[in-house]
XYZ file of C-alpha atoms in Angstrom:
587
model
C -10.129 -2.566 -2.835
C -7.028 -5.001 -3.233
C -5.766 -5.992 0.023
C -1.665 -5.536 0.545
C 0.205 -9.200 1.555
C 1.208 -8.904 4.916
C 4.867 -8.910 4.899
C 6.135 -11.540 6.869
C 3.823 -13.643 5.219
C 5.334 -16.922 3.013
C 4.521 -17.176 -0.571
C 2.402 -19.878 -2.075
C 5.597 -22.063 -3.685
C 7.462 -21.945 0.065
C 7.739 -25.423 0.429
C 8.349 -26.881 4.159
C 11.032 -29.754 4.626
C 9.370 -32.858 6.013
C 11.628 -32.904 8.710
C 11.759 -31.590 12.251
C 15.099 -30.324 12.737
C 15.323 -29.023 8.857
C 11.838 -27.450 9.941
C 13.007 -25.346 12.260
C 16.420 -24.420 10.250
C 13.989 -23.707 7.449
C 11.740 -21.382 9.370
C 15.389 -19.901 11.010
C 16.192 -18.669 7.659
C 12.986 -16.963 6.849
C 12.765 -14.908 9.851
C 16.595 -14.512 10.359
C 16.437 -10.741 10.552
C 14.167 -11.047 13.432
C 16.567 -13.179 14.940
C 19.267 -11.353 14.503
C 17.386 -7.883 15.730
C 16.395 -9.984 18.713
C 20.582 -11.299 19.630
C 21.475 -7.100 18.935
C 19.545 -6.098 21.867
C 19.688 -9.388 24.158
C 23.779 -9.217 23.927
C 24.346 -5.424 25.434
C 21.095 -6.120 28.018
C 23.063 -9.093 29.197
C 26.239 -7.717 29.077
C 25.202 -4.159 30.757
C 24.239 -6.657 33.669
C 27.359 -8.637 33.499
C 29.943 -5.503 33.741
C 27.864 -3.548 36.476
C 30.179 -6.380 39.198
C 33.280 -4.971 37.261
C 32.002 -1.523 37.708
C 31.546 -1.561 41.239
C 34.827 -3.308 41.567
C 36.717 -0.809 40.242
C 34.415 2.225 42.229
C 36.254 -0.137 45.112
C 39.443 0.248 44.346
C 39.912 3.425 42.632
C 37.510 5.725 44.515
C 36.902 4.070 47.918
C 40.443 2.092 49.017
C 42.371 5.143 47.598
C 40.039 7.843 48.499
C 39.634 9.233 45.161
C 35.757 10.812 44.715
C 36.754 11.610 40.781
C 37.190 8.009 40.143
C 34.231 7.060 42.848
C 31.707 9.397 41.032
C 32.573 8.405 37.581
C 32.444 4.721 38.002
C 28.891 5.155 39.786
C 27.995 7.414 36.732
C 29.059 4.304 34.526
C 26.633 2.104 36.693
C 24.225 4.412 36.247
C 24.807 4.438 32.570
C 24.619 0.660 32.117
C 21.247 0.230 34.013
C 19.878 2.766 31.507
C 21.035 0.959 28.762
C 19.730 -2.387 30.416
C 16.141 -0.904 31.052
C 16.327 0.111 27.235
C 17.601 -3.367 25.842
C 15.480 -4.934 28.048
C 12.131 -3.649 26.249
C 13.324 -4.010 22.492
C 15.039 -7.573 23.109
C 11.373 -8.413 24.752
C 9.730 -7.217 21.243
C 12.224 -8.999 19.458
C 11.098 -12.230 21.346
C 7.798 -12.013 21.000
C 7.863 -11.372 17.322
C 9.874 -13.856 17.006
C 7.957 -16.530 18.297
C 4.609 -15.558 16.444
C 6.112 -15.857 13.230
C 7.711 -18.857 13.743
C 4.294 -20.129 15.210
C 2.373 -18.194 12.507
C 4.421 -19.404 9.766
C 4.428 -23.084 11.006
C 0.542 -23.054 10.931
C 0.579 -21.462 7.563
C 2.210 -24.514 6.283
C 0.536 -27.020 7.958
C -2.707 -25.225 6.644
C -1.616 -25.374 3.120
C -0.504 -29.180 4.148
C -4.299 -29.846 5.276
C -6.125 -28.580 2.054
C -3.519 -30.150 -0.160
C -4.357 -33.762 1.439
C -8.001 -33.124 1.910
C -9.375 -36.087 3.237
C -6.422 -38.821 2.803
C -5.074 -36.975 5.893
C -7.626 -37.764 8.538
C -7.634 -41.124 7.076
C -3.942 -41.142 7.829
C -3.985 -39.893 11.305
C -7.282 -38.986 13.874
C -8.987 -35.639 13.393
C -7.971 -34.742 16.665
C -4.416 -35.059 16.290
C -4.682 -32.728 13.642
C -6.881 -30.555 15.794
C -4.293 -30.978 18.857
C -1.953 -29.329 16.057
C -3.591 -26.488 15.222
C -4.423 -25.672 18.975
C -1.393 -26.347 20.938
C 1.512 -27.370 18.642
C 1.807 -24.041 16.756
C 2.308 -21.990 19.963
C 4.933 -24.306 21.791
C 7.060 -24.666 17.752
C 7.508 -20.941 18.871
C 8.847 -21.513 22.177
C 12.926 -21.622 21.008
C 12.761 -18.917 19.060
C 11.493 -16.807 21.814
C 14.163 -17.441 23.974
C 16.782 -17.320 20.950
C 17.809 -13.264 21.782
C 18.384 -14.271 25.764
C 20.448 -17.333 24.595
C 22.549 -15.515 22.123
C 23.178 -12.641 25.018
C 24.209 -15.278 27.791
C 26.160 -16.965 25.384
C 28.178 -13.410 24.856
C 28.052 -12.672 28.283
C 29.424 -15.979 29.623
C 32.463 -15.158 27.859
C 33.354 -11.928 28.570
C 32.677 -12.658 31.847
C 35.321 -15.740 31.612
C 38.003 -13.435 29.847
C 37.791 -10.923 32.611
C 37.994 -13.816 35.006
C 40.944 -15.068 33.310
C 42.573 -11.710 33.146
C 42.280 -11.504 36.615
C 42.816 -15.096 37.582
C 43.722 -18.059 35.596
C 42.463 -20.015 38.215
C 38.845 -18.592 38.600
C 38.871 -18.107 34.805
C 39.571 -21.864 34.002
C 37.166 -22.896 36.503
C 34.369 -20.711 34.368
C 35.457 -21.875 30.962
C 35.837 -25.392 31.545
C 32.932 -25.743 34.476
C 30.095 -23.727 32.472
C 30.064 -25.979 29.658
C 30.578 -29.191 31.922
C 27.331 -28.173 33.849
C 25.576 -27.680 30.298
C 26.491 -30.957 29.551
C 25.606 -32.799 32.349
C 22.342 -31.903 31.832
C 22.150 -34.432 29.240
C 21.432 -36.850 31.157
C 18.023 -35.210 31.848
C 17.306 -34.229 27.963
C 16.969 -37.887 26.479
C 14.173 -38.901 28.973
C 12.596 -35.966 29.169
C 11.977 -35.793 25.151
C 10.742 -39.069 25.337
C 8.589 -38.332 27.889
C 7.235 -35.369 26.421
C 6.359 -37.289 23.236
C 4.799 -39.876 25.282
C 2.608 -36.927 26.518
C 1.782 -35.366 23.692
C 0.582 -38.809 21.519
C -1.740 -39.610 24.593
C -3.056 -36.226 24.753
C -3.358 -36.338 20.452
C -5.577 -39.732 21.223
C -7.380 -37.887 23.558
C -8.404 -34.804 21.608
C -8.848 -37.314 18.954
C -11.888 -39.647 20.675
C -13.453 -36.486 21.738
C -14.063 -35.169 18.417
C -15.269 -38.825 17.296
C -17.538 -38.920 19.578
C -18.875 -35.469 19.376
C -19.613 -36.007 15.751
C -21.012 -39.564 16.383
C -22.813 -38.537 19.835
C -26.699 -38.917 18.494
C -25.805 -41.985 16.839
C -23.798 -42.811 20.637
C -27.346 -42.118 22.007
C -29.540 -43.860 20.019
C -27.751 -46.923 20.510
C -26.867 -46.686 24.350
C -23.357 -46.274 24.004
C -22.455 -43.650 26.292
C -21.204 -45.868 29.047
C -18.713 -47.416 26.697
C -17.683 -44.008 25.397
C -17.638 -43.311 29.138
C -15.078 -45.860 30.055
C -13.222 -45.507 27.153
C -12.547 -41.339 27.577
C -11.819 -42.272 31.261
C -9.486 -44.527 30.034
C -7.677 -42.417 27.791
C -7.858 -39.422 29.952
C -6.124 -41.586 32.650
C -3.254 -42.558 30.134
C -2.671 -39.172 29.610
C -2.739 -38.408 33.469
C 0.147 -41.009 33.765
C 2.150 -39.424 31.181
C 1.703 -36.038 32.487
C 2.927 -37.808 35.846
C 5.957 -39.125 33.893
C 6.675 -36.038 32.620
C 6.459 -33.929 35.421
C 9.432 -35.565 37.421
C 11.724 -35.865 35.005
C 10.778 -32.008 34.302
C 10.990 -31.077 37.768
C 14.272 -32.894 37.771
C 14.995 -30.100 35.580
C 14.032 -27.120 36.986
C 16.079 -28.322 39.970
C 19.130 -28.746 38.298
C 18.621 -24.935 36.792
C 18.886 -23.669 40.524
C 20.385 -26.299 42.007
C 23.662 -26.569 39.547
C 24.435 -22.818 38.876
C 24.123 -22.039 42.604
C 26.711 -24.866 43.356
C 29.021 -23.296 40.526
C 28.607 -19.996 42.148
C 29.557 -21.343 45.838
C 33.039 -23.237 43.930
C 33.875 -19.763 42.677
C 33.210 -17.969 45.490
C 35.171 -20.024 47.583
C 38.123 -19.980 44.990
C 37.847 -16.168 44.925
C 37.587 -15.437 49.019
C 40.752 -17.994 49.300
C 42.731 -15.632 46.594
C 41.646 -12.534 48.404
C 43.137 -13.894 51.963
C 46.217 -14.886 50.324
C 46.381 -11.621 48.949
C 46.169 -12.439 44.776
C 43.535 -10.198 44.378
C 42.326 -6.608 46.031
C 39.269 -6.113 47.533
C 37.697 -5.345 44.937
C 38.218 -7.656 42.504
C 37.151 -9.956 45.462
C 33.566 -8.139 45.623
C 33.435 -8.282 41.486
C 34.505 -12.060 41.205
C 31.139 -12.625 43.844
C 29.363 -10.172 41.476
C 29.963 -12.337 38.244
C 29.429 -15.546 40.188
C 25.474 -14.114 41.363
C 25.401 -12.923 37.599
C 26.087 -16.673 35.719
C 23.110 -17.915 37.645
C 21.729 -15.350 34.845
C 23.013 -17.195 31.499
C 23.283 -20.777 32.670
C 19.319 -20.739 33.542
C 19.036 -19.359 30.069
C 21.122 -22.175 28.718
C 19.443 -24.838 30.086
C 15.962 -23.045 29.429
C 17.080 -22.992 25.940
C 17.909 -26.513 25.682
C 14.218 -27.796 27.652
C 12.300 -25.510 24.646
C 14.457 -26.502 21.887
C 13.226 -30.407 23.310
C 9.477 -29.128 22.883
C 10.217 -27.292 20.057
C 11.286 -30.612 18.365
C 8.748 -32.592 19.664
C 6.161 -30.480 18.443
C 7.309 -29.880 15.100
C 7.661 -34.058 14.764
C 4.027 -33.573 14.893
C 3.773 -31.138 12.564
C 5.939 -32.882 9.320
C 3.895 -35.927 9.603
C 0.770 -33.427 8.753
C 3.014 -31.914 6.314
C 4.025 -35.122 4.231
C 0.379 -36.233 4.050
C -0.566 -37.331 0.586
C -3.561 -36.584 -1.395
C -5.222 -39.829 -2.480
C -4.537 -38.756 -6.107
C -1.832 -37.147 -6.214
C -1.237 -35.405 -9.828
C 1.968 -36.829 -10.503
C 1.073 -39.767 -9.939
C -1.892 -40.702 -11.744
C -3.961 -39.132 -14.814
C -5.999 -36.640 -14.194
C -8.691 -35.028 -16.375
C -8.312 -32.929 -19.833
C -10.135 -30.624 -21.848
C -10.373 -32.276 -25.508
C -10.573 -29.471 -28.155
C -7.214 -30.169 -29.160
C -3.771 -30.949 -28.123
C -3.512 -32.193 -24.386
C -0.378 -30.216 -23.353
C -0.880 -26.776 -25.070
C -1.707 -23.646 -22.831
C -5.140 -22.923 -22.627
C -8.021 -19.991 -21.698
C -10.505 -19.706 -19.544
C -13.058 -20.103 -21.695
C -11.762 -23.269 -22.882
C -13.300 -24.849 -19.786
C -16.660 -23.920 -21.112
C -16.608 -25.437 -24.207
C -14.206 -28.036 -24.142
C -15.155 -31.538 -23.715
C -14.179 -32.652 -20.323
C -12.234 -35.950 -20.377
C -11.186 -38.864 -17.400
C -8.423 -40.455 -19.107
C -8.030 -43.157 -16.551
C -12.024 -44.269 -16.614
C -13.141 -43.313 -20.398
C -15.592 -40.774 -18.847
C -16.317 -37.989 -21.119
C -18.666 -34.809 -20.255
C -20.342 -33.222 -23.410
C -20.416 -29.207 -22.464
C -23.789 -28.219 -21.560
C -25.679 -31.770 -21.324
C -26.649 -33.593 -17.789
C -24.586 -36.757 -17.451
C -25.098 -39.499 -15.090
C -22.276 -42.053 -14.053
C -23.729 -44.928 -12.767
C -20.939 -47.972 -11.448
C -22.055 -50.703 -9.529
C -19.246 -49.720 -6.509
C -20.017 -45.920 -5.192
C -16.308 -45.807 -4.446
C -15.926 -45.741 -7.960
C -18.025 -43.347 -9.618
C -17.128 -41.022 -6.552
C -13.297 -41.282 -7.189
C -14.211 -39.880 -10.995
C -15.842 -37.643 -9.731
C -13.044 -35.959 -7.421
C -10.685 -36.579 -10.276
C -12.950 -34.023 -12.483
C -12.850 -31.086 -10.191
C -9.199 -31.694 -9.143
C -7.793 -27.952 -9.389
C -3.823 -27.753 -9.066
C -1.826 -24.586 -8.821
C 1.245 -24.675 -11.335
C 4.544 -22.841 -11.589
C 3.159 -21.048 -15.151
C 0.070 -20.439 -13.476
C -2.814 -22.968 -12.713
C -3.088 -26.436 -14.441
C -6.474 -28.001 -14.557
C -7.686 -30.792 -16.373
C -4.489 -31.313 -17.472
C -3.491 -28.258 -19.235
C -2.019 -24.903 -17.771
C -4.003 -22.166 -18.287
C -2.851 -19.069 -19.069
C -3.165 -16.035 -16.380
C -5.833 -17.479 -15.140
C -6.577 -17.039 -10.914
C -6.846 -20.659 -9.129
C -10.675 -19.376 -7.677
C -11.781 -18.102 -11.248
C -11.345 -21.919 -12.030
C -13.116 -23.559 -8.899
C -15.535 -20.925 -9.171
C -16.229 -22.579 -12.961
C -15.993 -26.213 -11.796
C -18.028 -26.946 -8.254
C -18.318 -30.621 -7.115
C -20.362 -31.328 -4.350
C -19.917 -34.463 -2.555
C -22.287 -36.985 -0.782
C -21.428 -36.589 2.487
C -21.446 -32.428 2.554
C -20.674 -30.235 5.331
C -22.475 -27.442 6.966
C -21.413 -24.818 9.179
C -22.663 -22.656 11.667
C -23.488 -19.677 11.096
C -26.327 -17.378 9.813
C -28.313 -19.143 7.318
C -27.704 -16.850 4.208
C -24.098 -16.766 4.544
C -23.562 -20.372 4.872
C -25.755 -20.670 2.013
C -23.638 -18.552 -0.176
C -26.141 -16.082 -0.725
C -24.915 -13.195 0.834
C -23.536 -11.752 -2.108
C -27.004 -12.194 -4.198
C -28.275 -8.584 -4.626
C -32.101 -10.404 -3.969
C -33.148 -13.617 -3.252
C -34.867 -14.885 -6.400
C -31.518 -17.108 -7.087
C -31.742 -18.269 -3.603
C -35.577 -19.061 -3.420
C -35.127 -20.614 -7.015
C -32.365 -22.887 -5.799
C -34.650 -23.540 -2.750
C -37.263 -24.674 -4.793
C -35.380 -26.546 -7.485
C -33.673 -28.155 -3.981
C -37.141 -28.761 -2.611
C -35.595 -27.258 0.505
C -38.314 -25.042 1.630
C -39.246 -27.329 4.343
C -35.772 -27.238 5.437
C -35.295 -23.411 5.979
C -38.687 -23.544 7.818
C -37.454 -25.812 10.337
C -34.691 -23.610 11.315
C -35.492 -20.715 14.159
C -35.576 -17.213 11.680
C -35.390 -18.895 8.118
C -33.359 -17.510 5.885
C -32.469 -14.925 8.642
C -31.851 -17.960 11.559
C -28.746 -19.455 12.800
C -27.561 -22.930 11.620
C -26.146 -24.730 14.646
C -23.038 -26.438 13.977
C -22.449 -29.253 11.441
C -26.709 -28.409 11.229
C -27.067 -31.045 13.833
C -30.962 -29.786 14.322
C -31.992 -31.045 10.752
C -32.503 -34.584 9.640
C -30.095 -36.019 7.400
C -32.313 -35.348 4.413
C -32.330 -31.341 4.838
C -28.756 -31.174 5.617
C -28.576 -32.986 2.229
C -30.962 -30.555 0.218
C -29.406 -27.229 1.572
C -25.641 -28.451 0.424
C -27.743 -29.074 -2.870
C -29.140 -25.355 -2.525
C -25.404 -23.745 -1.696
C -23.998 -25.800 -5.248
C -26.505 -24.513 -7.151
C -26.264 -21.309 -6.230
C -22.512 -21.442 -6.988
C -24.003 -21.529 -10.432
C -20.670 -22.504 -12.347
C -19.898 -24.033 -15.595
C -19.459 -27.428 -14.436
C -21.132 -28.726 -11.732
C -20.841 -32.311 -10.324
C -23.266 -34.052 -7.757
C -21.948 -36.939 -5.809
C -24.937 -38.785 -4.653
C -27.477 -35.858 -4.292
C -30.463 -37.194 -3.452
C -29.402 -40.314 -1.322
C -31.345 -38.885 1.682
C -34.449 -38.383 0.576
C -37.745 -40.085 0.183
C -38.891 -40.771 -3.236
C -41.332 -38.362 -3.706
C -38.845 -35.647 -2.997
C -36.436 -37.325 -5.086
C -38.864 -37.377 -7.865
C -39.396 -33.465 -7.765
C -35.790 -32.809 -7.235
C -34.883 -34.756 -10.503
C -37.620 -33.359 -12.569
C -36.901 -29.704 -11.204
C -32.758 -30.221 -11.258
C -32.494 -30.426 -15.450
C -34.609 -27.052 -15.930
C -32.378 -25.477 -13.080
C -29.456 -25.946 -14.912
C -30.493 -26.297 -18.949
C -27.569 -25.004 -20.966
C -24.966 -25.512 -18.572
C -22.723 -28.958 -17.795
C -23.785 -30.634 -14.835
C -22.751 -34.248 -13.571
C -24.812 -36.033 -11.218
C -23.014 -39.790 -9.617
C -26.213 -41.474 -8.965
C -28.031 -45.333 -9.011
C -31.589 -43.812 -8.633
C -33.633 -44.108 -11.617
C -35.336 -40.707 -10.831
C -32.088 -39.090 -11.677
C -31.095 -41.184 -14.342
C -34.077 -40.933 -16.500
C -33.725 -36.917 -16.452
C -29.918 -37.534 -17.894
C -29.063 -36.903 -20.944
C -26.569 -39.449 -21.148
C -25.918 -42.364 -18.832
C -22.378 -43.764 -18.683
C -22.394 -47.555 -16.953
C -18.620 -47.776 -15.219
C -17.191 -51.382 -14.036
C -13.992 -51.973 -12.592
C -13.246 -48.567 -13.110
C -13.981 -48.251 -16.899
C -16.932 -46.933 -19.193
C -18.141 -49.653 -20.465
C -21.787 -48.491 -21.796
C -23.359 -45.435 -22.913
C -26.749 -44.496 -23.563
C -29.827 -43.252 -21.966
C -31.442 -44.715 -19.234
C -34.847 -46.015 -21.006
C -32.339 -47.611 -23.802
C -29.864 -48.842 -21.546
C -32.673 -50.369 -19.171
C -33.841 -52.397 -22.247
C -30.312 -53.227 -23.706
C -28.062 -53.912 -20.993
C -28.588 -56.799 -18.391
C -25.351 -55.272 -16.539
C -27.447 -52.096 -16.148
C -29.856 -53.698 -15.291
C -28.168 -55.438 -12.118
C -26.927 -51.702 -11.053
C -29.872 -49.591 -11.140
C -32.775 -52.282 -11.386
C -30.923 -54.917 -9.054
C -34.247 -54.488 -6.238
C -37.149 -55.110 -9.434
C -35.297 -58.190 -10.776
C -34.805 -59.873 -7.037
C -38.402 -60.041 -7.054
């Protein structure tokens, strides 16, 4: 059953500015009827606080100083009347907040999600896998934070000048004193802003380097173990950890500096009007009432002044955090597809729209390295630097979504769905990742209506051993990253999960580089029967592999220099030779 889009949701061609301050504008305009629900209910709940002083002012003068109960009763009936509409307001501008703060967080971690597949690994060789993890855990939330306090703002902004006309109305004095002190006090709290960005900044990099070690360390700790290096790891955490201790320490003043000056300033505003309004009452400028409304307003802009400056400290964080964020989102692949060639289907011109099926027949081509995959034939690619041959190999499974629909190898294709095409192309790489999780589903196989695909892949795999070792079998848990299996298994079930992908094209980086030989030696005899009619690519230097190939393509400096099969090329090219043979001829 076809699932409905949520929404509030952004489409797949949204594309984020890489810049903080144009980040937040940009997610401003995407959610601006949120925004603008949440300033229709936050101006009347502020204001239906800021009359209720003029209220009882005039309940003052018109019903108790001239003894009128009409006038007393109806004024109390209009205080009544606003603290209704205050406990109303009050709920929908909180809903208003809230949703606005999820979708600015939700949206921003859309983005940067999109940001982190699109880079693939060129990011965390940009930047540490913790900061990127720091992101997703704690930047997110805190992107949120100004938007959530966006509806109060917009009401004390509203507020703060009604209450400033009526002051003016009544007093030119008092109301001078609010129009020209509010924004003074706003502004002197500049002097607190610049330091405390910095500071938070300072923070938050610390705290990124932090989460950052962690995670090295957690995916290096056997290795840590085996080699005694816990005490260093030891110090060097307790290190960090105390760097981001002193930062936090740094912080915390200058932020305490702040929530001091949101009491500390507004109550010394309040006591200046006061003072101005009692000395008008005594000289007899204003009734008694007014005198017991101006003390009203002043015990009410405590109210929007803390809001103020509370929207000022999150707009800081907001900014901080969403730094963080546009340095994930201008992260580079390492090929990026307007930069360099990428890979083509040859069965006739390179630039007209193409089918699906296409990618089954057609000849798939590596314009910058020469390589060219015959449909339905094993091919090895054998280069001398692994860096090489494993760079080809990303380049032929590079899917790209386009604006007429997806472009791979080169060519648009026609209505064809992005996972229809990485379902037909699959490349698994050397260094494969496993999951945790129940063995079947992180094997792929829970869709397989029985298991003969999955005990077929198992054996072609020779991963039998593997599933054995594993608490259940097939109906175990993995642990995470399969940290319980050697090297070699974790290597054989990624094998299993490719080839149970079963697509048209499948490459193997380095499949069988963990393994002993007499594994390796069942694994290439069994792989070629596995897979007979269909195109598989295996990057490989072991001569088990290569002598099952079909075709062997020799690559140096990045170019296809030889083709052949291995038995020919073994006894007609010395450079061959030096690649696959290098160990026999040393001897």
């Amino acid at each position: 059953m076809p699932t409905t889009p949520w929404p509030y949701a952004l489409p797949d061609e949204a594309t984020p500015p890489h810049d903080a301050d144009r980040l937040l504008l940009w997610l401003v305009r995407r959610q601006w009827r949120t925004i603008v629900g949440g300033a229709a209910f936050g101006i009347p709940w502020m204001l239906s606080i800021a009359l209720v002083p003029a209220a009882i002012g005039k309940a003052i003068d018109d019903g108790l100083v001239a003894r009128d109960g009409r006038a007393l009763v109806l004024w109390s009936a209009v205080i009544l009347g606003m603290g209704l509409v205050s406990a109303a307001t009050t709920n929908l501008r909180h809903w208003f907040a809230v949703r606005n703060w999820l979708f600015a967080a939700f949206r921003s971690a859309i983005v940067t999600e999109r940001a982190v597949r699109r880079a693939g690994p060129a990011l965390t060789r940009e930047k540490p896998a913790g900061e990127v993890l720091t992101a997703f855990a704690n930047d997110f939330w805190k992107v949120g934070n100004v938007f959530d306090v966006s509806a109060r703002f917009a009401g004390a902004i509203a507020s703060f000048v009604v209450v400033s006309v009526i002051l003016l109305s009544g007093s030119v004095l008092l109301g001078l004193v609010m129009l020209v002190g509010g924004p003074l006090l706003l502004a002197s709290l500049a002097f607190v802003m610049r330091p405390l960005q910095k500071r938070q900044e300072a923070q938050r990099t610390e705290s990124g380097e932090l989460t950052a070690l962690g995670a090295d360390t957690v995916t290096g700790l056997r290795v840590l173990r085996g080699v005694g290096g816990e005490e260093t790891f030891l110090s060097r955490y307790a290190g960090q950890s105390g760097r981001v201790r002193a930062a936090g320490v740094r912080l915390s003043g200058v932020q305490a500096l702040l929530d001091a000056s949101q009491v500390l300033l507004p109550g010394v505003f309040v006591v200046v009007v006061t003072g101005l309004g009692a000395h008008l009452a005594v000289a007899g400028d204003i009734s008694p009432g007014q005198l017991v409304a101006f003390y009203g307003y002043t015990a009410f802009l405590t109210m929007p002044l803390r809001t103020a400056t509370e929207f000022v400290n999150k707009l800081i964080t907001s900014r901080v955090m969403a730094r963080r964020l546009v340095s994930i989102l201008a992260a580079e692949p390492d090929h990026p597809v307007h930069n360099s060639p990428i890979p083509s289907l040859c069965t006739g011109a390179p630039d007209r729209t193409r089918g699906i099926g296409e990618l089954r027949t057609g000849e798939l081509v590596d314009p910058e390295s020469g390589v060219r995959i015959v449909p339905g034939e094993l091919t090895a690619i054998v280069s001398a630097r692994p860096e090489e041959s494993a760079a080809i190999a990303a380049r032929l499974g590079r899917t790209v979504p386009g604006r007429h629909g997806v472009t791979w190898a080169g060519v648009v294709l026609d209505d064809v769905p992005i996972e229809d095409v990485r379902r037909t192309i699959v490349v698994s790489q050397a260094d494969p990742h496993l999951f945790s999780g129940p063995v079947r589903r992180e094997l792929g196989a829970l869709d397989q209506p029985d298991d003969d695909a999955l005990l077929a892949a198992l054996h072609t795999a020779d991963a039998m051993d593997a599933v054995e070792s594993i608490d259940g079998g097939l109906d175990g848990e993995l642990e995470e990253r399969g940290r319980s299996l050697s090297g070699g298994q974790r290597q054989r079930l990624a094998l299993v999960r490719a080839l149970l992908r079963d697509p048209e094209v499948l490459v193997l980086v380095e499949p069988t580089s963990a393994v002993d030989a007499h594994t390796e030696a069942r694994i290439a005899e069994r792989i070629p029967k596995h897979r007979s009619g269909s195109t598989t690519v295996v990057v490989t230097a072991s001569p088990l592999l290569l002598d099952r190939a079909d075709r062997v393509l020799l690559v140096e400096d990045g170019q296809v220099t030889t083709i052949g099969t291995h038995r020919d090329l073994v006894h007609g090219s010395p450079a061959y030779r030096r690649v696959v043979l290098r160990e026999v001829e040393e001897e």
